[in-house]
Amino acid sequence: VLVTVASFRDPWEAHMLCSRLEWEGIPASVAHDFHVGNNWPWSTALGGAKVQVPSMFAGDARVVEGQSRDGTYTSELRAQFGDIDDTTCTSYGSSDVRRRRPVGSIIEALLLSTIALVPAFGWTYRCNICGTKWTCY
Ligand SMILES: [Zn+2]
């Protein structure tokens, strides 16, 4: 018998937890993800995309789900790779960087905004330590 251990409004969230459970050795699957993916308002009616496991694994799965939500795995990633959300210099890893919109991107957005509202996209970064420049979208 399959037991629902968590449900999510968006299918990708359910698949993230499902992958984590499988990595932990817990067989898991996602239900209603195609229904929700094809017609998102059904998510509420169906109770979301559901992560399900065999009943004998429900306890372990709920522990993993709790650790996913409380930031345990994020802390493990930070311990191993540093602050994963910080933008760092591509040459030496310094986090002392400056972010700007590239001029071309701004001009393009202004020209296109005569047709429709278009946001400038892309960022140019410059390291304040070594001067390295790079672009990110
Ligand atoms: Zn640098």
PDB file of C-alpha atoms and ligand atoms in Angstrom, residues 89-94 127-132 134, ligand 1:
ATOM      1  CA  CYS A  89      34.546  35.824  -8.702  1.00  0.00           C
ATOM      2  CA  THR A  90      35.091  33.238 -11.406  1.00  0.00           C
ATOM      3  CA  SER A  91      38.885  33.570 -11.064  1.00  0.00           C
ATOM      4  CA  TYR A  92      39.642  33.566  -7.339  1.00  0.00           C
ATOM      5  CA  GLY A  93      36.315  33.061  -5.584  1.00  0.00           C
ATOM      6  CA  SER A  94      36.136  36.513  -3.976  1.00  0.00           C
ATOM      7  CA  CYS A 127      35.285  41.528  -9.317  1.00  0.00           C
ATOM      8  CA  ASN A 128      36.447  44.411  -7.102  1.00  0.00           C
ATOM      9  CA  ILE A 129      39.624  42.499  -6.189  1.00  0.00           C
ATOM     10  CA  CYS A 130      41.070  41.249  -9.499  1.00  0.00           C
ATOM     11  CA  GLY A 131      38.882  43.050 -12.080  1.00  0.00           C
ATOM     12  CA  THR A 132      37.596  39.900 -13.802  1.00  0.00           C
ATOM     13  CA  TRP A 134      31.669  37.962 -16.582  1.00  0.00           C
TER      14      TRP A 134
HETATM   15 ZN    ZN B   1      38.439  38.237  -8.658  1.00  0.00          ZN
END
